[in-house]
PDB file of C-alpha atoms in Angstrom:
ATOM      1  CA  MET A   9     -24.157  -3.133 -11.633  1.00  0.00           C
ATOM      2  CA  PHE A  10     -21.983  -1.533  -8.941  1.00  0.00           C
ATOM      3  CA  GLU A  11     -21.895  -1.747  -5.158  1.00  0.00           C
ATOM      4  CA  ALA A  12     -20.332   0.653  -2.645  1.00  0.00           C
ATOM      5  CA  VAL A  13     -18.912  -0.116   0.800  1.00  0.00           C
ATOM      6  CA  ALA A  14     -17.634   2.491   3.273  1.00  0.00           C
ATOM      7  CA  ASN A  15     -15.519   2.139   6.411  1.00  0.00           C
ATOM      8  CA  ALA A  16     -17.523   4.499   8.616  1.00  0.00           C
ATOM      9  CA  ALA A  17     -14.655   5.041  11.083  1.00  0.00           C
ATOM     10  CA  SER A  18     -11.753   5.779   8.745  1.00  0.00           C
ATOM     11  CA  GLY A  19     -10.207   9.252   8.467  1.00  0.00           C
ATOM     12  CA  GLN A  20     -12.152  11.412   6.032  1.00  0.00           C
ATOM     13  CA  ALA A  21     -15.032   8.930   5.808  1.00  0.00           C
ATOM     14  CA  SER A  22     -15.811   9.358   9.515  1.00  0.00           C
ATOM     15  CA  ARG A  23     -16.225  13.107   8.918  1.00  0.00           C
ATOM     16  CA  SER A  24     -18.314  12.732   5.771  1.00  0.00           C
ATOM     17  CA  ASP A  25     -22.088  12.786   5.445  1.00  0.00           C
ATOM     18  CA  MET A  26     -22.717   9.246   4.230  1.00  0.00           C
ATOM     19  CA  GLU A  27     -26.109  10.168   2.805  1.00  0.00           C
ATOM     20  CA  ALA A  28     -24.505  12.939   0.757  1.00  0.00           C
ATOM     21  CA  VAL A  29     -21.778  10.541  -0.466  1.00  0.00           C
ATOM     22  CA  ALA A  30     -24.415   7.978  -1.467  1.00  0.00           C
ATOM     23  CA  ALA A  31     -26.431  10.656  -3.292  1.00  0.00           C
ATOM     24  CA  ARG A  32     -23.377  11.832  -5.220  1.00  0.00           C
ATOM     25  CA  LEU A  33     -22.511   8.263  -6.201  1.00  0.00           C
ATOM     26  CA  ARG A  34     -26.059   7.732  -7.481  1.00  0.00           C
ATOM     27  CA  ALA A  35     -25.827  10.975  -9.455  1.00  0.00           C
ATOM     28  CA  ALA A  36     -22.587   9.742 -11.081  1.00  0.00           C
ATOM     29  CA  LEU A  37     -23.600   6.125 -11.682  1.00  0.00           C
ATOM     30  CA  GLY A  38     -27.385   6.354 -11.887  1.00  0.00           C
ATOM     31  CA  ASP A  39     -29.292   3.104 -11.498  1.00  0.00           C
ATOM     32  CA  LYS A  40     -26.042   1.155 -11.994  1.00  0.00           C
ATOM     33  CA  LEU A  41     -25.376   1.673  -8.268  1.00  0.00           C
ATOM     34  CA  THR A  42     -27.405  -1.048  -6.563  1.00  0.00           C
ATOM     35  CA  SER A  43     -26.260  -0.619  -2.951  1.00  0.00           C
ATOM     36  CA  PHE A  44     -24.322   1.637  -0.570  1.00  0.00           C
ATOM     37  CA  THR A  45     -23.278   0.164   2.790  1.00  0.00           C
ATOM     38  CA  ALA A  46     -21.431   1.943   5.609  1.00  0.00           C
ATOM     39  CA  VAL A  47     -20.087  -0.413   8.285  1.00  0.00           C
ATOM     40  CA  PRO A  48     -17.729  -0.180  11.300  1.00  0.00           C
ATOM     41  CA  PRO A  49     -14.122  -1.424  10.889  1.00  0.00           C
ATOM     42  CA  GLU A  50     -14.784  -4.807  12.495  1.00  0.00           C
ATOM     43  CA  GLU A  51     -17.433  -5.569   9.832  1.00  0.00           C
ATOM     44  CA  ILE A  52     -15.462  -4.460   6.764  1.00  0.00           C
ATOM     45  CA  GLU A  53     -13.976  -7.861   5.923  1.00  0.00           C
ATOM     46  CA  ALA A  54     -17.371  -9.593   6.158  1.00  0.00           C
ATOM     47  CA  ALA A  55     -18.939  -6.921   3.938  1.00  0.00           C
ATOM     48  CA  LEU A  56     -16.154  -7.320   1.367  1.00  0.00           C
ATOM     49  CA  ARG A  57     -16.482 -11.103   1.318  1.00  0.00           C
ATOM     50  CA  ALA A  58     -20.230 -10.752   0.734  1.00  0.00           C
ATOM     51  CA  VAL A  59     -19.525  -8.475  -2.245  1.00  0.00           C
ATOM     52  CA  ALA A  60     -16.963 -10.987  -3.565  1.00  0.00           C
ATOM     53  CA  GLU A  61     -19.636 -13.710  -3.523  1.00  0.00           C
ATOM     54  CA  ARG A  62     -22.129 -11.555  -5.455  1.00  0.00           C
ATOM     55  CA  LYS A  63     -19.484 -10.478  -8.008  1.00  0.00           C
ATOM     56  CA  PRO A  64     -20.930  -7.151  -9.189  1.00  0.00           C
ATOM     57  CA  ASP A  65     -19.467  -5.278 -12.170  1.00  0.00           C
ATOM     58  CA  GLY A  66     -17.484  -3.090  -9.810  1.00  0.00           C
ATOM     59  CA  LEU A  67     -16.947  -2.112  -6.167  1.00  0.00           C
ATOM     60  CA  ILE A  68     -16.566   1.465  -4.940  1.00  0.00           C
ATOM     61  CA  ILE A  69     -14.709   1.424  -1.619  1.00  0.00           C
ATOM     62  CA  LEU A  70     -14.494   4.391   0.762  1.00  0.00           C
ATOM     63  CA  GLY A  71     -11.899   4.156   3.522  1.00  0.00           C
ATOM     64  CA  GLY A  72      -8.217   4.356   4.335  1.00  0.00           C
ATOM     65  CA  ASP A  73      -5.319   2.604   2.607  1.00  0.00           C
ATOM     66  CA  GLY A  74      -5.786  -0.508   4.769  1.00  0.00           C
ATOM     67  CA  THR A  75      -9.453  -0.758   3.771  1.00  0.00           C
ATOM     68  CA  ALA A  76      -8.568  -0.207   0.106  1.00  0.00           C
ATOM     69  CA  ARG A  77      -5.886  -2.918   0.274  1.00  0.00           C
ATOM     70  CA  ALA A  78      -8.346  -5.381   1.828  1.00  0.00           C
ATOM     71  CA  ALA A  79     -10.898  -4.614  -0.894  1.00  0.00           C
ATOM     72  CA  ALA A  80      -8.281  -5.033  -3.619  1.00  0.00           C
ATOM     73  CA  GLU A  81      -7.155  -8.361  -2.133  1.00  0.00           C
ATOM     74  CA  ILE A  82     -10.576  -9.890  -1.330  1.00  0.00           C
ATOM     75  CA  VAL A  83     -12.786  -8.421  -4.064  1.00  0.00           C
ATOM     76  CA  GLY A  84     -10.319  -7.236  -6.713  1.00  0.00           C
ATOM     77  CA  ARG A  85      -7.805 -10.063  -6.915  1.00  0.00           C
ATOM     78  CA  GLY A  86      -9.854 -12.707  -5.131  1.00  0.00           C
ATOM     79  CA  ALA A  87     -13.099 -12.331  -7.097  1.00  0.00           C
ATOM     80  CA  GLY A  88     -11.864 -10.501 -10.196  1.00  0.00           C
ATOM     81  CA  VAL A  89     -14.106  -7.494  -9.560  1.00  0.00           C
ATOM     82  CA  PRO A  90     -12.714  -4.039 -10.494  1.00  0.00           C
ATOM     83  CA  ILE A  91     -12.539  -1.626  -7.566  1.00  0.00           C
ATOM     84  CA  ALA A  92     -12.509   2.150  -7.181  1.00  0.00           C
ATOM     85  CA  PRO A  93     -10.657   3.205  -3.970  1.00  0.00           C
ATOM     86  CA  LEU A  94     -12.123   6.599  -3.119  1.00  0.00           C
ATOM     87  CA  PRO A  95     -10.163   8.956  -0.825  1.00  0.00           C
ATOM     88  CA  GLY A  96     -11.804   8.277   2.538  1.00  0.00           C
ATOM     89  CA  GLY A  97      -8.796   7.879   4.841  1.00  0.00           C
ATOM     90  CA  THR A  98      -6.125  10.138   6.289  1.00  0.00           C
ATOM     91  CA  MET A  99      -3.189   9.651   3.912  1.00  0.00           C
ATOM     92  CA  ASN A 100      -5.154   8.319   0.895  1.00  0.00           C
ATOM     93  CA  VAL A 101      -1.989   7.096  -0.831  1.00  0.00           C
ATOM     94  CA  LEU A 102      -3.653   4.360  -2.881  1.00  0.00           C
ATOM     95  CA  PRO A 103      -6.593   6.586  -3.932  1.00  0.00           C
ATOM     96  CA  LYS A 104      -4.078   9.188  -5.140  1.00  0.00           C
ATOM     97  CA  LYS A 105      -2.503   6.553  -7.385  1.00  0.00           C
ATOM     98  CA  VAL A 106      -5.918   6.085  -9.014  1.00  0.00           C
ATOM     99  CA  PHE A 107      -7.557   9.522  -8.781  1.00  0.00           C
ATOM    100  CA  GLY A 108      -4.576  11.852  -8.420  1.00  0.00           C
ATOM    101  CA  ALA A 109      -5.225  15.062  -6.493  1.00  0.00           C
ATOM    102  CA  ARG A 110      -9.006  14.878  -6.930  1.00  0.00           C
ATOM    103  CA  THR A 111     -11.128  15.529  -3.856  1.00  0.00           C
ATOM    104  CA  LEU A 112     -13.683  12.949  -2.737  1.00  0.00           C
ATOM    105  CA  ASP A 113     -16.466  14.694  -4.672  1.00  0.00           C
ATOM    106  CA  GLU A 114     -14.295  15.073  -7.780  1.00  0.00           C
ATOM    107  CA  ALA A 115     -13.261  11.405  -7.639  1.00  0.00           C
ATOM    108  CA  ILE A 116     -16.909  10.330  -7.404  1.00  0.00           C
ATOM    109  CA  ASP A 117     -17.881  12.573 -10.324  1.00  0.00           C
ATOM    110  CA  SER A 118     -15.070  11.117 -12.472  1.00  0.00           C
ATOM    111  CA  LEU A 119     -16.652   7.652 -12.171  1.00  0.00           C
ATOM    112  CA  ALA A 120     -19.409   8.784 -14.524  1.00  0.00           C
ATOM    113  CA  ASP A 121     -16.883   8.325 -17.356  1.00  0.00           C
ATOM    114  CA  HIS A 122     -14.481   5.653 -16.140  1.00  0.00           C
ATOM    115  CA  GLU A 123     -12.328   2.939 -17.631  1.00  0.00           C
ATOM    116  CA  ILE A 124     -11.040  -0.380 -16.324  1.00  0.00           C
ATOM    117  CA  ARG A 125      -7.290  -0.852 -16.169  1.00  0.00           C
ATOM    118  CA  PRO A 126      -4.784  -2.983 -14.219  1.00  0.00           C
ATOM    119  CA  LEU A 127      -3.127  -1.850 -11.007  1.00  0.00           C
ATOM    120  CA  PRO A 128       0.399  -3.191 -10.326  1.00  0.00           C
ATOM    121  CA  GLY A 129       1.148  -4.594  -6.902  1.00  0.00           C
ATOM    122  CA  GLY A 130       3.139  -7.163  -4.994  1.00  0.00           C
ATOM    123  CA  GLU A 131       2.531 -10.519  -3.367  1.00  0.00           C
ATOM    124  CA  ILE A 132       4.251 -11.684  -0.206  1.00  0.00           C
ATOM    125  CA  ALA A 133       3.428 -14.895   1.692  1.00  0.00           C
ATOM    126  CA  GLY A 134       0.162 -15.133  -0.225  1.00  0.00           C
ATOM    127  CA  ARG A 135      -0.965 -11.589   0.654  1.00  0.00           C
ATOM    128  CA  VAL A 136      -1.264  -8.737  -1.833  1.00  0.00           C
ATOM    129  CA  PHE A 137      -0.096  -5.147  -1.411  1.00  0.00           C
ATOM    130  CA  PHE A 138      -0.277  -2.138  -3.721  1.00  0.00           C
ATOM    131  CA  LEU A 139       1.963   0.475  -2.105  1.00  0.00           C
ATOM    132  CA  SER A 140       4.690  -1.118  -0.027  1.00  0.00           C
ATOM    133  CA  ALA A 141       5.687  -3.977   2.250  1.00  0.00           C
ATOM    134  CA  ALA A 142       7.984  -3.123   5.159  1.00  0.00           C
ATOM    135  CA  LEU A 143       9.831  -5.731   7.215  1.00  0.00           C
ATOM    136  CA  GLY A 144      12.026  -5.597  10.295  1.00  0.00           C
ATOM    137  CA  PHE A 145      11.630  -2.849  12.875  1.00  0.00           C
ATOM    138  CA  ALA A 146       8.846  -1.215  10.812  1.00  0.00           C
ATOM    139  CA  GLY A 147       6.256  -3.782  11.952  1.00  0.00           C
ATOM    140  CA  SER A 148       6.490  -3.027  15.667  1.00  0.00           C
ATOM    141  CA  LEU A 149       6.661   0.705  14.984  1.00  0.00           C
ATOM    142  CA  ALA A 150       3.409   0.473  12.991  1.00  0.00           C
ATOM    143  CA  ARG A 151       1.744  -1.460  15.805  1.00  0.00           C
ATOM    144  CA  LEU A 152       2.805   1.234  18.270  1.00  0.00           C
ATOM    145  CA  ARG A 153       1.238   3.822  15.957  1.00  0.00           C
ATOM    146  CA  GLU A 154      -2.003   1.815  15.918  1.00  0.00           C
ATOM    147  CA  THR A 155      -2.383   2.330  19.686  1.00  0.00           C
ATOM    148  CA  GLN A 156      -2.562   6.102  19.098  1.00  0.00           C
ATOM    149  CA  ARG A 157      -5.814   5.811  17.170  1.00  0.00           C
ATOM    150  CA  GLY A 158      -9.012   6.528  19.040  1.00  0.00           C
ATOM    151  CA  ALA A 159      -9.067   6.798  22.831  1.00  0.00           C
ATOM    152  CA  PHE A 160      -5.686   6.494  24.540  1.00  0.00           C
ATOM    153  CA  ARG A 161      -5.254   3.067  26.182  1.00  0.00           C
ATOM    154  CA  PRO A 162      -2.296   3.148  28.603  1.00  0.00           C
ATOM    155  CA  LEU A 163      -1.901  -0.635  28.949  1.00  0.00           C
ATOM    156  CA  ALA A 164      -2.046  -1.224  25.188  1.00  0.00           C
ATOM    157  CA  PHE A 165       0.462   1.593  24.620  1.00  0.00           C
ATOM    158  CA  ALA A 166       2.841   0.245  27.291  1.00  0.00           C
ATOM    159  CA  LYS A 167       2.665  -3.259  25.815  1.00  0.00           C
ATOM    160  CA  ALA A 168       3.264  -1.942  22.291  1.00  0.00           C
ATOM    161  CA  TRP A 169       6.147   0.245  23.500  1.00  0.00           C
ATOM    162  CA  THR A 170       7.846  -2.732  25.189  1.00  0.00           C
ATOM    163  CA  SER A 171       7.341  -4.827  22.046  1.00  0.00           C
ATOM    164  CA  THR A 172       8.795  -2.013  19.922  1.00  0.00           C
ATOM    165  CA  ALA A 173      11.879  -1.696  22.137  1.00  0.00           C
ATOM    166  CA  ASN A 174      12.445  -5.469  22.014  1.00  0.00           C
ATOM    167  CA  ALA A 175      11.939  -5.509  18.242  1.00  0.00           C
ATOM    168  CA  PHE A 176      14.486  -2.721  17.808  1.00  0.00           C
ATOM    169  CA  GLY A 177      17.069  -4.694  19.754  1.00  0.00           C
ATOM    170  CA  SER A 178      16.296  -7.851  17.756  1.00  0.00           C
ATOM    171  CA  ALA A 179      16.459  -5.949  14.466  1.00  0.00           C
ATOM    172  CA  MET A 180      19.856  -4.477  15.374  1.00  0.00           C
ATOM    173  CA  ILE A 181      21.228  -7.935  16.198  1.00  0.00           C
ATOM    174  CA  GLN A 182      19.506 -10.176  13.642  1.00  0.00           C
ATOM    175  CA  GLY A 183      17.642  -8.100  11.080  1.00  0.00           C
ATOM    176  CA  VAL A 184      16.119  -9.343   7.833  1.00  0.00           C
ATOM    177  CA  ARG A 185      18.194 -11.115   5.168  1.00  0.00           C
ATOM    178  CA  TRP A 186      17.385 -10.586   1.512  1.00  0.00           C
ATOM    179  CA  LYS A 187      18.724 -11.145  -1.992  1.00  0.00           C
ATOM    180  CA  THR A 188      17.707 -10.695  -5.630  1.00  0.00           C
ATOM    181  CA  ARG A 189      18.591 -12.485  -8.847  1.00  0.00           C
ATOM    182  CA  LYS A 190      20.797  -9.570  -9.849  1.00  0.00           C
ATOM    183  CA  ASN A 191      22.686  -9.733  -6.542  1.00  0.00           C
ATOM    184  CA  PRO A 192      22.340 -13.324  -5.243  1.00  0.00           C
ATOM    185  CA  SER A 193      24.428 -12.837  -2.092  1.00  0.00           C
ATOM    186  CA  TRP A 194      22.452 -12.513   1.136  1.00  0.00           C
ATOM    187  CA  ARG A 195      22.433  -9.032   2.659  1.00  0.00           C
ATOM    188  CA  ARG A 196      21.172  -7.863   6.035  1.00  0.00           C
ATOM    189  CA  ALA A 197      18.709  -5.075   6.742  1.00  0.00           C
ATOM    190  CA  HIS A 198      17.462  -3.554   9.971  1.00  0.00           C
ATOM    191  CA  THR A 199      14.411  -2.408   7.976  1.00  0.00           C
ATOM    192  CA  LEU A 200      13.518  -3.539   4.458  1.00  0.00           C
ATOM    193  CA  VAL A 201      10.949  -1.714   2.316  1.00  0.00           C
ATOM    194  CA  LEU A 202       9.611  -3.058  -0.989  1.00  0.00           C
ATOM    195  CA  ALA A 203       7.867  -0.190  -2.770  1.00  0.00           C
ATOM    196  CA  VAL A 204       5.651  -0.792  -5.784  1.00  0.00           C
ATOM    197  CA  GLY A 205       7.157   1.452  -8.463  1.00  0.00           C
ATOM    198  CA  SER A 206       9.334   3.593  -6.218  1.00  0.00           C
ATOM    199  CA  VAL A 207       9.579   4.833  -2.654  1.00  0.00           C
ATOM    200  CA  GLN A 208       8.905   8.328  -3.992  1.00  0.00           C
ATOM    201  CA  SER A 209       5.655   7.192  -5.642  1.00  0.00           C
ATOM    202  CA  VAL A 210       4.488   5.810  -2.294  1.00  0.00           C
ATOM    203  CA  MET A 211       5.439   8.994  -0.440  1.00  0.00           C
ATOM    204  CA  ASN A 212       4.019  11.333  -3.100  1.00  0.00           C
ATOM    205  CA  PRO A 213       1.716   9.393  -5.455  1.00  0.00           C
ATOM    206  CA  THR A 214      -0.017  10.657  -8.607  1.00  0.00           C
ATOM    207  CA  ASP A 215      -2.567   9.052 -10.914  1.00  0.00           C
ATOM    208  CA  ASP A 216      -0.069   9.001 -13.805  1.00  0.00           C
ATOM    209  CA  GLU A 217       2.747   7.358 -11.826  1.00  0.00           C
ATOM    210  CA  ASP A 218       4.417   4.576 -13.817  1.00  0.00           C
ATOM    211  CA  ASP A 219       4.675   1.466 -11.639  1.00  0.00           C
ATOM    212  CA  ASP A 220       5.436  -1.058 -14.374  1.00  0.00           C
ATOM    213  CA  GLU A 221       9.117  -1.488 -13.559  1.00  0.00           C
ATOM    214  CA  GLY A 222       8.805  -3.679 -10.435  1.00  0.00           C
ATOM    215  CA  PHE A 223       9.862  -2.961  -6.855  1.00  0.00           C
ATOM    216  CA  GLU A 224      12.205  -0.314  -5.605  1.00  0.00           C
ATOM    217  CA  ILE A 225      13.932  -1.878  -2.592  1.00  0.00           C
ATOM    218  CA  ALA A 226      15.133   0.363   0.231  1.00  0.00           C
ATOM    219  CA  SER A 227      17.363  -1.516   2.673  1.00  0.00           C
ATOM    220  CA  LEU A 228      18.361   0.188   5.914  1.00  0.00           C
ATOM    221  CA  ASP A 229      21.223  -1.361   7.887  1.00  0.00           C
ATOM    222  CA  LEU A 230      22.251   0.411  11.097  1.00  0.00           C
ATOM    223  CA  ARG A 231      25.569  -0.832  12.449  1.00  0.00           C
ATOM    224  CA  GLN A 232      25.983   1.551  15.386  1.00  0.00           C
ATOM    225  CA  GLY A 233      24.161   4.283  17.283  1.00  0.00           C
ATOM    226  CA  SER A 234      25.814   7.087  15.323  1.00  0.00           C
ATOM    227  CA  ASP A 235      24.244   5.694  12.125  1.00  0.00           C
ATOM    228  CA  LEU A 236      20.811   6.728  13.400  1.00  0.00           C
ATOM    229  CA  ALA A 237      21.948  10.326  13.907  1.00  0.00           C
ATOM    230  CA  GLN A 238      23.541  10.375  10.460  1.00  0.00           C
ATOM    231  CA  LEU A 239      20.376   9.001   8.888  1.00  0.00           C
ATOM    232  CA  GLY A 240      18.373  11.694  10.668  1.00  0.00           C
ATOM    233  CA  TYR A 241      20.620  14.361   9.177  1.00  0.00           C
ATOM    234  CA  HIS A 242      20.143  12.998   5.662  1.00  0.00           C
ATOM    235  CA  ALA A 243      16.371  12.750   6.199  1.00  0.00           C
ATOM    236  CA  ILE A 244      16.167  16.377   7.299  1.00  0.00           C
ATOM    237  CA  ALA A 245      18.252  17.375   4.270  1.00  0.00           C
ATOM    238  CA  ASN A 246      15.909  15.273   2.080  1.00  0.00           C
ATOM    239  CA  SER A 247      18.873  13.203   0.901  1.00  0.00           C
ATOM    240  CA  TRP A 248      18.172   9.930   2.733  1.00  0.00           C
ATOM    241  CA  ARG A 249      18.951   7.986  -0.449  1.00  0.00           C
ATOM    242  CA  ASP A 250      22.558   9.168  -0.169  1.00  0.00           C
ATOM    243  CA  ALA A 251      22.988   7.961   3.412  1.00  0.00           C
ATOM    244  CA  PRO A 252      25.717   5.243   3.570  1.00  0.00           C
ATOM    245  CA  MET A 253      23.465   2.884   5.590  1.00  0.00           C
ATOM    246  CA  VAL A 254      20.739   2.942   2.908  1.00  0.00           C
ATOM    247  CA  LEU A 255      20.912   0.649  -0.120  1.00  0.00           C
ATOM    248  CA  ILE A 256      18.544   1.185  -3.075  1.00  0.00           C
ATOM    249  CA  GLU A 257      17.967  -1.540  -5.655  1.00  0.00           C
ATOM    250  CA  GLY A 258      15.317  -2.486  -8.228  1.00  0.00           C
ATOM    251  CA  ALA A 259      13.913  -5.999  -8.688  1.00  0.00           C
ATOM    252  CA  ARG A 260      10.756  -7.911  -9.543  1.00  0.00           C
ATOM    253  CA  ARG A 261      11.402 -10.718  -7.061  1.00  0.00           C
ATOM    254  CA  VAL A 262      13.059 -10.672  -3.646  1.00  0.00           C
ATOM    255  CA  ASP A 263      14.026 -13.705  -1.562  1.00  0.00           C
ATOM    256  CA  ILE A 264      13.657 -13.048   2.157  1.00  0.00           C
ATOM    257  CA  GLU A 265      14.744 -14.690   5.407  1.00  0.00           C
ATOM    258  CA  ALA A 266      12.994 -13.230   8.468  1.00  0.00           C
ATOM    259  CA  PRO A 267      14.301 -13.785  12.031  1.00  0.00           C
ATOM    260  CA  SER A 268      10.952 -15.272  13.177  1.00  0.00           C
ATOM    261  CA  LYS A 269       8.463 -17.809  11.804  1.00  0.00           C
ATOM    262  CA  ARG A 270       5.622 -15.266  11.930  1.00  0.00           C
ATOM    263  CA  PRO A 271       7.232 -11.902  11.126  1.00  0.00           C
ATOM    264  CA  LEU A 272       5.210  -8.727  11.522  1.00  0.00           C
ATOM    265  CA  VAL A 273       5.064  -7.084   8.088  1.00  0.00           C
ATOM    266  CA  VAL A 274       3.503  -3.716   7.272  1.00  0.00           C
ATOM    267  CA  LEU A 275       1.382  -4.001   4.107  1.00  0.00           C
ATOM    268  CA  ASP A 276       0.167  -0.632   2.823  1.00  0.00           C
ATOM    269  CA  GLY A 277       0.450   0.771   6.352  1.00  0.00           C
ATOM    270  CA  GLU A 278      -1.238  -2.161   8.141  1.00  0.00           C
ATOM    271  CA  PRO A 279       0.832  -4.499  10.392  1.00  0.00           C
ATOM    272  CA  ILE A 280       0.071  -8.176   9.598  1.00  0.00           C
ATOM    273  CA  ARG A 281       1.646 -11.441  10.774  1.00  0.00           C
ATOM    274  CA  LEU A 282       2.857 -13.454   7.781  1.00  0.00           C
ATOM    275  CA  PRO A 283       3.860 -17.068   8.498  1.00  0.00           C
ATOM    276  CA  GLY A 284       5.743 -18.905   5.783  1.00  0.00           C
ATOM    277  CA  LEU A 285       7.358 -15.769   4.366  1.00  0.00           C
ATOM    278  CA  LYS A 286      10.103 -16.689   1.901  1.00  0.00           C
ATOM    279  CA  SER A 287       9.869 -14.208  -0.958  1.00  0.00           C
ATOM    280  CA  ALA A 288       7.979 -11.334  -2.546  1.00  0.00           C
ATOM    281  CA  ARG A 289       7.157 -10.836  -6.206  1.00  0.00           C
ATOM    282  CA  TRP A 290       5.925  -7.912  -8.255  1.00  0.00           C
ATOM    283  CA  ILE A 291       2.640  -8.413 -10.181  1.00  0.00           C
ATOM    284  CA  PRO A 292       1.804  -6.188 -13.182  1.00  0.00           C
ATOM    285  CA  ASP A 293      -1.963  -6.749 -12.837  1.00  0.00           C
ATOM    286  CA  ALA A 294      -2.534  -7.376  -9.137  1.00  0.00           C
ATOM    287  CA  CYS A 295      -6.139  -6.221  -9.535  1.00  0.00           C
ATOM    288  CA  MET A 296      -8.314  -4.232 -11.916  1.00  0.00           C
ATOM    289  CA  ILE A 297      -9.465  -0.733 -11.008  1.00  0.00           C
ATOM    290  CA  LEU A 298     -12.230   1.648 -12.032  1.00  0.00           C
ATOM    291  CA  ALA A 299     -10.363   4.852 -12.849  1.00  0.00           C
ATOM    292  CA  PRO A 300     -10.998   8.167 -14.633  1.00  0.00           C
ATOM    293  CA  LYS A 301     -10.485   7.901 -18.379  1.00  0.00           C
ATOM    294  CA  GLU A 302      -7.175   9.197 -19.627  1.00  0.00           C
ATOM    295  CA  THR A 303      -7.309  12.509 -21.407  1.00  0.00           C
ATOM    296  CA  ALA A 304      -5.952  12.728 -24.955  1.00  0.00           C
ATOM    297  CA  ALA A 305      -2.914  14.628 -23.641  1.00  0.00           C
ATOM    298  CA  GLN A 306      -2.150  11.927 -21.044  1.00  0.00           C
ATOM    299  CA  SER A 307      -2.462   9.172 -23.636  1.00  0.00           C
ATOM    300  CA  LEU A 308      -0.126  10.996 -26.037  1.00  0.00           C
ATOM    301  CA  GLU A 309       2.430  11.573 -23.273  1.00  0.00           C
ATOM    302  CA  LYS A 310       2.485   7.850 -22.422  1.00  0.00           C
ATOM    303  CA  GLN A 311       2.934   6.941 -26.093  1.00  0.00           C
ATOM    304  CA  LYS A 312       5.916   9.289 -26.308  1.00  0.00           C
ATOM    305  CA  SER A 313       7.526   7.679 -23.259  1.00  0.00           C
ATOM    306  CA  GLU A 314       7.199   4.096 -24.530  1.00  0.00           C
ATOM    307  CA  PRO A 315      10.375   4.149 -26.680  1.00  0.00           C
ATOM    308  CA  GLU A 316      12.332   5.413 -23.659  1.00  0.00           C
ATOM    309  CA  LYS A 317      11.190   2.433 -21.542  1.00  0.00           C
ATOM    310  CA  THR A 318      12.063  -0.144 -24.155  1.00  0.00           C
ATOM    311  CA  ALA A 319      15.356   1.420 -25.179  1.00  0.00           C
TER     312      ALA A 319
END
């Protein structure tokens, strides 16, 4: 039996007819769908924990990347229940990893003939992520972005702006220190991004993206003001990887030293305080997902690429 939970306020979900979504899910899953619940953001975690206690055969989740990550962490990894993250947010990065370029209706229809397979991810300070974890200046920048959602709140924006300015100064002076087994010397980063698979797969995901190689680490270290201008030039030219202040490295485990005891880390786009942060590790089966069955052509293509991976 399957259950469905929707974040009624997230991106595309807030503009969708929930009754029509529920009807389409029932058409795809028949009497296997036992419930469809649409709740406001503040009730999402409670709804997910209730699903985790009931342990259905699968959970269909409709919301943004933050909602999908919470479902994967609480219900997927926590309770061992496969999840299907439907595209219900604004960016829909995680849903694109599972359903590709399918629209919401097409993704729902594909569940009529689904399969269960593992979804790679990462774990940092006991929390799970499936797209990326960003440390350093990225946390305060994400919190500033959060104040732009919904009605404009001047006091909240001013507080977030001050915090962002302070965090930028702290990041320039202290930064985040990190190392890997391949390169065991500590290095400093103004912003550190751990992408599951690759940074490119997070920026432009597809349902056939191969994430079984670990993290791609993008370390940004700005030494002086002119570095920011130079980075901007490379970004505009779409060659940011070639910028001298950017270091790219692959690893399955990263040791981390943050400048505070409770650093603000952005997990799949959501800023979260993470006390006790010491390292991050890549997990090949962070949770199980309900995904469209591979076509014969897709399966053959993967088989052909196997020798290349193991060579």
